[in-house]
Coordinates of C-alpha atoms and ligand atoms in Angstrom, one line a residue:
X11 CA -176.4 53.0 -163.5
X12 CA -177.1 51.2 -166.9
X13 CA -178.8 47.9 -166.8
X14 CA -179.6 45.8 -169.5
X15 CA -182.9 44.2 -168.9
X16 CA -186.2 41.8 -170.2
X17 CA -189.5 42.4 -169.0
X18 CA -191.1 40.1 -171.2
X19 CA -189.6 36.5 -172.9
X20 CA -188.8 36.8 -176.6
X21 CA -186.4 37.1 -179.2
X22 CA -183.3 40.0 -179.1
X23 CA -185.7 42.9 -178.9
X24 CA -186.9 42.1 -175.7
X25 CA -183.5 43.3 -174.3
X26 CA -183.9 47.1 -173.1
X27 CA -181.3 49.3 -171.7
X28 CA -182.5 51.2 -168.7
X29 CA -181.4 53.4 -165.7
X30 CA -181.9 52.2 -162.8
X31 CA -180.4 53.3 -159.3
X32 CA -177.2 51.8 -157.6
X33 CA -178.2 49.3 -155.6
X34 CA -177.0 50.2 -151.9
X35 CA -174.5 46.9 -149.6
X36 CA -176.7 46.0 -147.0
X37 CA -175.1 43.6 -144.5
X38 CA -172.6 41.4 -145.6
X39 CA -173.2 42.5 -149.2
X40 CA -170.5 44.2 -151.2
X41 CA -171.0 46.3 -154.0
X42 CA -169.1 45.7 -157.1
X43 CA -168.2 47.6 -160.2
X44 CA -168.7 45.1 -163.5
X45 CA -165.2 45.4 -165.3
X46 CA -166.5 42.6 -167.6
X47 CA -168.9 40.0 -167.6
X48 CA -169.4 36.6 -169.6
X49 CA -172.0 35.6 -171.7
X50 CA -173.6 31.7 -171.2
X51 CA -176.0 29.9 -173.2
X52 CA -178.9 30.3 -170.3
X53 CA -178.9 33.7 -170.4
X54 CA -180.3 33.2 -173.8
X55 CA -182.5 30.7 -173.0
X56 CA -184.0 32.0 -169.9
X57 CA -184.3 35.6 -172.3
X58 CA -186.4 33.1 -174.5
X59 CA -188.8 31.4 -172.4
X60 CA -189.9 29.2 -170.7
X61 CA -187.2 26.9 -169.9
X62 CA -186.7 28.6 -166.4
X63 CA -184.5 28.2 -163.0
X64 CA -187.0 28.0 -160.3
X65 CA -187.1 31.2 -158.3
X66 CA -186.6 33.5 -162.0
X67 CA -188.5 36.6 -162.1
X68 CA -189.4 39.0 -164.4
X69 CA -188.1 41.7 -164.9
X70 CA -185.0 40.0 -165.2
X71 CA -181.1 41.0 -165.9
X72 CA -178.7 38.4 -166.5
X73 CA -175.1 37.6 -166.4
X74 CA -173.5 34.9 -164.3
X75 CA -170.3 35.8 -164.7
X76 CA -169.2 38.6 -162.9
X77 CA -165.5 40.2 -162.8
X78 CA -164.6 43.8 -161.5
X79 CA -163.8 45.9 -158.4
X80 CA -165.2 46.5 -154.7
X81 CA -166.7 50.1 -155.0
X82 CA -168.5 49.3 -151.6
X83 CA -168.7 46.9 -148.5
X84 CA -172.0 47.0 -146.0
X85 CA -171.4 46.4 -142.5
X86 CA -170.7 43.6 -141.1
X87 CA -173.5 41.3 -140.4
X88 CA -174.5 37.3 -139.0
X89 CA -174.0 35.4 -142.2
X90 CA -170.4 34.3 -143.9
X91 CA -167.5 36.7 -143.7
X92 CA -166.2 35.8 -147.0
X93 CA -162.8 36.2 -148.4
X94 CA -160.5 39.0 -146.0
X95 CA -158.3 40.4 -149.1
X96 CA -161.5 40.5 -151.4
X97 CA -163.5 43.2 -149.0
X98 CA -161.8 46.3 -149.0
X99 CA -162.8 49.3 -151.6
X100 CA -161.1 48.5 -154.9
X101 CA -160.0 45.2 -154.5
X102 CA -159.8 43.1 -157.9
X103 CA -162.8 40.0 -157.7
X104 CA -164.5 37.7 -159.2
X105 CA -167.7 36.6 -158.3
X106 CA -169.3 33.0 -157.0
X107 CA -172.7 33.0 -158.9
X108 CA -174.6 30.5 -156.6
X109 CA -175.9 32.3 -153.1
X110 CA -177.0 29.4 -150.6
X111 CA -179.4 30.6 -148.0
X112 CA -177.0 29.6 -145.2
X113 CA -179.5 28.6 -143.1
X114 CA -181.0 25.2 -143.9
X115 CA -179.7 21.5 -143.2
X116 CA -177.8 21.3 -146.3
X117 CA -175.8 24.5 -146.1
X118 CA -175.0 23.6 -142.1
X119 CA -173.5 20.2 -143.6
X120 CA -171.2 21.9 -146.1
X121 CA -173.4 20.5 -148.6
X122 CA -174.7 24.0 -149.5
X123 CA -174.9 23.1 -153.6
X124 CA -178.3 21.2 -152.3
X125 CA -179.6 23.8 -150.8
X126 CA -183.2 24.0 -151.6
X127 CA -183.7 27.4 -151.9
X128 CA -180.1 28.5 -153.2
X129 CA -180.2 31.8 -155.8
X130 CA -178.3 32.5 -159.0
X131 CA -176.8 35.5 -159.6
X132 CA -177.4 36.5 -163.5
X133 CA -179.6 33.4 -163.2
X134 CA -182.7 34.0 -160.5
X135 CA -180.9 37.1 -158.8
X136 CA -180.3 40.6 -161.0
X137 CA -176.7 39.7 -162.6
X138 CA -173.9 40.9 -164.6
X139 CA -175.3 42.9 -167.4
X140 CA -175.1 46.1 -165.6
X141 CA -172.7 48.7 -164.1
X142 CA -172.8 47.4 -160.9
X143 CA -173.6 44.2 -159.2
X144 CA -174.9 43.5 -155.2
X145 CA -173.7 40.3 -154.2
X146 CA -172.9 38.5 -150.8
X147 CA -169.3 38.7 -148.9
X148 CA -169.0 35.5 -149.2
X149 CA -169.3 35.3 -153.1
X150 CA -166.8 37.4 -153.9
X151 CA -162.7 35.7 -154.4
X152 CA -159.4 38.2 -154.9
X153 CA -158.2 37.7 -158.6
X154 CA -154.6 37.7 -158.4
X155 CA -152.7 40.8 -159.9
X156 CA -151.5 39.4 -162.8
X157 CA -154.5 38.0 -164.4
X158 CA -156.7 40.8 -166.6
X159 CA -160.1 41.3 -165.0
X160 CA -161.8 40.0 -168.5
X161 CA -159.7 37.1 -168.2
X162 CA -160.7 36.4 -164.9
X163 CA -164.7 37.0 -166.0
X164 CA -165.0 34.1 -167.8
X165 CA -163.8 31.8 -165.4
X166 CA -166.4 31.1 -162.9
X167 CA -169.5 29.2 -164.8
X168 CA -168.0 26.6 -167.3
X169 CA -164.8 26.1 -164.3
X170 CA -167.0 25.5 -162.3
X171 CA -169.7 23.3 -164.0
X172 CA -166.4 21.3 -165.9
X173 CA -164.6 20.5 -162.4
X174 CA -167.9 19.3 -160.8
X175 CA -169.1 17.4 -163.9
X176 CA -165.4 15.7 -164.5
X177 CA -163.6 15.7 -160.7
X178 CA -166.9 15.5 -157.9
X179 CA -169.3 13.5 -159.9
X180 CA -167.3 11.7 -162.7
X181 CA -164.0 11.2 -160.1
X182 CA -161.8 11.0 -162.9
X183 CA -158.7 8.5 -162.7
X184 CA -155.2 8.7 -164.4
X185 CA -155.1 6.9 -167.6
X186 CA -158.7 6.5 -168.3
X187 CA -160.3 7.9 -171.7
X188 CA -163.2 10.5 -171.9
X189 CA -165.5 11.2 -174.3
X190 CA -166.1 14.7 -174.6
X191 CA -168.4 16.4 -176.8
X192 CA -169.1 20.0 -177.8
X193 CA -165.2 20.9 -177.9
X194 CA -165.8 23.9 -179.6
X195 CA -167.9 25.3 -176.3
X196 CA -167.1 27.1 -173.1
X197 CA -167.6 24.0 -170.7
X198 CA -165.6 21.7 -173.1
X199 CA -163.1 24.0 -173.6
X200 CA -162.5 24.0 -169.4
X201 CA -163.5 20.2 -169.3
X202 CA -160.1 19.1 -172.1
X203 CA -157.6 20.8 -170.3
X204 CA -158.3 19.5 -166.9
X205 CA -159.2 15.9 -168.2
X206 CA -155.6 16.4 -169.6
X207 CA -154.0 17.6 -166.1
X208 CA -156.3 14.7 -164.6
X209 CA -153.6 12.1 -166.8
X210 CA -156.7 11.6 -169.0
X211 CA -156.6 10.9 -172.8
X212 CA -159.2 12.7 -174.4
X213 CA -161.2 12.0 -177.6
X214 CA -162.8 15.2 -178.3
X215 CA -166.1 15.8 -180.7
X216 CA -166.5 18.7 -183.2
X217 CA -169.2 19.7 -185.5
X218 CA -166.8 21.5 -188.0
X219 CA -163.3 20.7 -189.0
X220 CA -162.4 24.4 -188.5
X221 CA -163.0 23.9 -184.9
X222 CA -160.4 20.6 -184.5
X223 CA -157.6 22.8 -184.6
X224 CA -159.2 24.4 -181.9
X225 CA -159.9 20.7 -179.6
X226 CA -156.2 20.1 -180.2
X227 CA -154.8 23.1 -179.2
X228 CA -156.0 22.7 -176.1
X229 CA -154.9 19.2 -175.5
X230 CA -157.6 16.9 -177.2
X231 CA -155.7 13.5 -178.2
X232 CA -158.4 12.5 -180.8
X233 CA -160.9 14.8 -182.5
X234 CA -163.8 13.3 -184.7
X235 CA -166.0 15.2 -186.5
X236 CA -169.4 14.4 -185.6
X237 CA -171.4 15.7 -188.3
X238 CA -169.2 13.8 -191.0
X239 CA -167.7 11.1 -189.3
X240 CA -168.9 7.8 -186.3
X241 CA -167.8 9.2 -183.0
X242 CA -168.6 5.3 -181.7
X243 CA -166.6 4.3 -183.7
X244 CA -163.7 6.0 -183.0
X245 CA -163.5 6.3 -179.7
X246 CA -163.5 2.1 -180.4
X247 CA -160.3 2.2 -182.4
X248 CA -158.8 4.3 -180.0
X249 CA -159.8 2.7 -177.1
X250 CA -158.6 -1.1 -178.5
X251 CA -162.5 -1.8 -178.7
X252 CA -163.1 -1.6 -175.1
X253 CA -164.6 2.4 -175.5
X254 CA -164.3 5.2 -172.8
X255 CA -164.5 4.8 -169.2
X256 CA -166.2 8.3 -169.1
X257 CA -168.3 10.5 -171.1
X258 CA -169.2 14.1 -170.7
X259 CA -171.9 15.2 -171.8
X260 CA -173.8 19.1 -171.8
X261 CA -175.3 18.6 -174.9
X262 CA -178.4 16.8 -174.3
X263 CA -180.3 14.6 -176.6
X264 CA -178.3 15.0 -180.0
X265 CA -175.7 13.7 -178.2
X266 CA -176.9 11.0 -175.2
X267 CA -177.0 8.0 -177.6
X268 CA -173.7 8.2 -179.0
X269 CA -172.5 8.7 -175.9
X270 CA -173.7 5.5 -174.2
X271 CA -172.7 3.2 -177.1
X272 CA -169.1 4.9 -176.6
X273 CA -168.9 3.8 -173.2
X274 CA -166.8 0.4 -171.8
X275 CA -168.7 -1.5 -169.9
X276 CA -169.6 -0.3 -166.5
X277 CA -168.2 3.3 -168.0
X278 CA -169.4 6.7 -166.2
X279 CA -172.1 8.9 -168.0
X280 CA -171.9 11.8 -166.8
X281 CA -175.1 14.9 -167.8
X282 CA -175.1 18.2 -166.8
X283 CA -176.9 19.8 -169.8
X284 CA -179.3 20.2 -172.3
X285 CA -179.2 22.7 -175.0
X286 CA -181.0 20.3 -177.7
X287 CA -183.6 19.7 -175.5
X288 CA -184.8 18.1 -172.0
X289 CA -185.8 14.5 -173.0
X290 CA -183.5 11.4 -174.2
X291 CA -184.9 8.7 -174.9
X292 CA -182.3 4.7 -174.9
X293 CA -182.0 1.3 -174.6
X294 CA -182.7 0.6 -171.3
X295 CA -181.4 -3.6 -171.5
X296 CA -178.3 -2.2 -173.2
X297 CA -177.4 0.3 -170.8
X298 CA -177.8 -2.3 -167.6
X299 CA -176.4 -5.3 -169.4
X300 CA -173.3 -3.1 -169.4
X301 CA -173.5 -1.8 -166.4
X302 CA -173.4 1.8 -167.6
X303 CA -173.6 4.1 -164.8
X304 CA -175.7 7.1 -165.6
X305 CA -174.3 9.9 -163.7
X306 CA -176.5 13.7 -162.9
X307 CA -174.0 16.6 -162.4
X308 CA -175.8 18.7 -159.6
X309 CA -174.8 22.0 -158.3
X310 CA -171.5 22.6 -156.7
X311 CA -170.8 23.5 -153.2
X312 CA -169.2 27.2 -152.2
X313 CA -165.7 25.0 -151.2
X314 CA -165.7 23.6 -154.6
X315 CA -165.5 27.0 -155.8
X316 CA -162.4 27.8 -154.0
X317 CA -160.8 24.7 -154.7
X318 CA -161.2 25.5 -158.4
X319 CA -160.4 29.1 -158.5
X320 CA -156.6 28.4 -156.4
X321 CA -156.2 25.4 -159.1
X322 CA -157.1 27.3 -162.0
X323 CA -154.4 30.8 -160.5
X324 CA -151.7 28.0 -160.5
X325 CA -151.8 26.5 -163.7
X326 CA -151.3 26.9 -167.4
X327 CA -155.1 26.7 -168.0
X328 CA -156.5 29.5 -170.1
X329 CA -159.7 30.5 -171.2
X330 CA -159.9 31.9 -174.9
X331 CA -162.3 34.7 -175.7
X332 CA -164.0 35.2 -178.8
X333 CA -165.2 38.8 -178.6
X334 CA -166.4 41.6 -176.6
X335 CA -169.1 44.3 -177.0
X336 CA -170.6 47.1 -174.8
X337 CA -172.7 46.3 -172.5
X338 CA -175.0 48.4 -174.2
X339 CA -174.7 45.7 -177.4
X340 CA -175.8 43.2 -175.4
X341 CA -178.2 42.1 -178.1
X342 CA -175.5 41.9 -180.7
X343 CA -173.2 39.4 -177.9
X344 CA -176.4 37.3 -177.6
X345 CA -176.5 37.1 -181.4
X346 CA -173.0 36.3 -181.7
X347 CA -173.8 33.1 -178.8
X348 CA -177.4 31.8 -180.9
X349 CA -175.4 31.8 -184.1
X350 CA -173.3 29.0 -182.9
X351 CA -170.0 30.9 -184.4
X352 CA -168.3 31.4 -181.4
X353 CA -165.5 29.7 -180.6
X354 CA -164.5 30.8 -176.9
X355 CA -166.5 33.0 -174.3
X356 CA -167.8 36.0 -175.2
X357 CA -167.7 39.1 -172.8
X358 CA -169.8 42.4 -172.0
X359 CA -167.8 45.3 -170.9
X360 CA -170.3 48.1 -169.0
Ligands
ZN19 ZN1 -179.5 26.3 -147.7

C-alpha cells in the first residue's frame, strides 16, 4: 500500500511516498481502508521538529483524522470490544485517534484521557496518510449513512478538542459570553457553533476581514478584527464593561494577553494550544486580584468521544472543507495548511 512518510524533520521535502506492506489485524485490531483523512496543524509541526508528543518516532506517518471502511477485523481478543455495528467488513467508520493502554489506574477509572502512556494515532502511532490504517476495536464509531465519508473525516480532532476545551473543562453555562479567537481555524470553527447550541453569545476574533463573513456564518454574534482593531475593547462594549466569563484560547502567546484583560472578573481561561509558541509570559497581581481562573484543556476520555460523535449526528453542525488533494500531494495539503489561507479543514484522499 502507499504511505506517505518522514524519516527525517524538515521542511515539505522531507515527505516521501513509499510502499510499504498492509499491515495485518491482530487481536482486537481492525483494519481500515482511508476514504479520506484530515489534515491538522501538528502534523506539520511534528514533520518540522522538535516540538514532539512523547512516545513519536521516526520514521513517522501522520494523519489523525481517519474516515473510511472496515476491510478487516482480527479475532477477538482480552481488551475492549468496541462498537458492534462498526466491526463487520465494509462498515462505514470513523476513527478515535487516542489509544489508552487499558490497563493502568487511570483507564480502570474511566479516566483513560490521563493515561500515562496513551498513543496517538497520526500523532505517536503510524496514521492517516496512507491506504490503510491498523487501529484498535475500540477506536473505531459507525458513521451514519447519510453523512459523506469526507465529511465525517474531519470531525474527530478539533470536535473533539472544542467540546473538551468548552463543555468538560470550561463547563460552559447558558447566557454567558466567550471570547473566542482564531475563528477562521478548525477548532474555532467547531468551538462557535457549540458555544451557540450551549445558549452562549459569542464574540469571535479574525485576523482578516474576509474571514468575518466566515465567524458569522457560523453563528459568531460579534467579530473584531484583531490585527486592525482592540479585541479588549470590544468584547467590553459588548459585554456592558463587565468582559467575558470565558475565553478560548488555542493560539498561544499572541493571543494569552488579550485574552486575560477580556475576562470578567473571576472569568474562565481556558488553553489548549500553542501554535505561536510554548511560553506566555502576564501579570501575575492582575490575574489573582481578579480572580481569573486559568484553566489547562487536557486530553479527553474515550466516553467523551462518543458523547460528541451522537451530538454532532443529531445536529445541524457542519464542518466546512477547504480543499482536497491525493494523498500522494500530501506536500502540496501541508503547504496549503503553513500558508495560513485556509479557511476550513483540508482533506487527503488515498
Ligand atoms: Zn492507561
Amino acid at each position: 500500500m502507499k504511505v506517505v512518510l518522514y524519516r527525517t524533520h524538515g521542511g515539505l521535502d522531507v515527505l516521501q511516498v513509499a510502499d510499504v506492506p498492509v499491515p495485518e489485524p491482530g487481536p482486537d485490531e481492525v483494519l481500515v481502508r482511508v476514504a479520506a483523512c484530515g489534515l491538522n496543524h501538528l502534523d506539520v509541526l511534528q514533520r518540522r521538529g522538535p516540538s514532539l508528543i512523547p512516545g513519536f518516532t521516526l520514521p513517522h506517518v501522520a494523519g489523525m483524522d481517519v474516515a473510511g471502511t472496515v476491510a478487516a477485523v482480527g479475532p477477538a481478543g482480552t481488551g475492549r470490544a468496541g462498537h458492534p455495528t462498526a466491526l463487520a467488513e465494509g462498515a462505514r467508520v470513523v476513527v478515535n485517534p487516542a489509544v489508552p493502554c487499558d490497563r493502568c489506574e487511570s483507564c480502570a477509572a474511566g479516566a483513560d484521557g490521563r493515561c500515562p502512556s496513551v498513543g496517538v494515532i497520526g500523532a505517536t502511532l503510524a496514521g492517516g496518510y496512507a491506504e490503510y490504517v491498523l487501529v484498535p476495536a475500540a477506536n473505531v464509531h459507525p458513521v451514519p449513512d447519510e453523512v459523506d465519508l469526507v465529511d465525517a473525516a474531519v470531525v474527530p480532532t478539533i470536535w473533539m478538542t472544542a467540546w473538551h476545551a468548552l463543555i468538560e473543562i470550561g463547563k460552559v453555562r447558558l447566557g454567558e459570553t466567550v471570547l473566542i479567537h482564531a475563528a477562521g481555524s478548525g477548532v474555532s470553527t467547531a468551538l462557535i457553533q457549540l458555544a451557540k447550541a450551549s445558549g452562549a453569545r459569542v464574540v469571535a476574533t479574525v485576523g482578516s476581514d474576509a474571514k468575518a463573513d466566515y465567524a458569522r456564518g457560523l453563528g459568531a454574534d460579534f467579530v473584531v478584527n484583531s490585527t486592525t482593531g482592540d479585541v479588549v475593547a470590544a468584547v467590553r462594549e459588548v459585554t456592558g464593561g463587565r468582559g467575558a466569563d470565558l475565553v478560548l484560547d488555542h493560539v498561544g502567546p499572541a493571543t494569552w494577553n488579550t485574552g486575560i484583560y477580556s475576562l470578567a472578573p473571576r472569568g474562565r481561561l481556558v488553553f489548549f494550544g500553542n501554535t505561536t509558541g510554548n511560553r506566555a509570559e502576564f501579570d501575575l497581581v492582575y490575574a489573582y486580584h481578579f480572580g481569573l481562573q486559568l484553566l489547562g484543556s487536557d486530553p479527553y476520555d474515550r466516553r467523551e468521544f462518543a458523547a460528541m460523535l451522537d451530538a454532532y449526528w443529531a445536529s445541524t453542525f457542519r464542518t466546512p472543507i477547504d480543499s482536497e488533494f491525493p494523498l500522494t500531494e500530501a506536500g502540496a495539503a501541508q503547504e496549503r495548511m503553513e500558508s495560513r489561507q485556509a479557511t476550513g479543514k483540508i482533506v487527503l484522499r488515498p
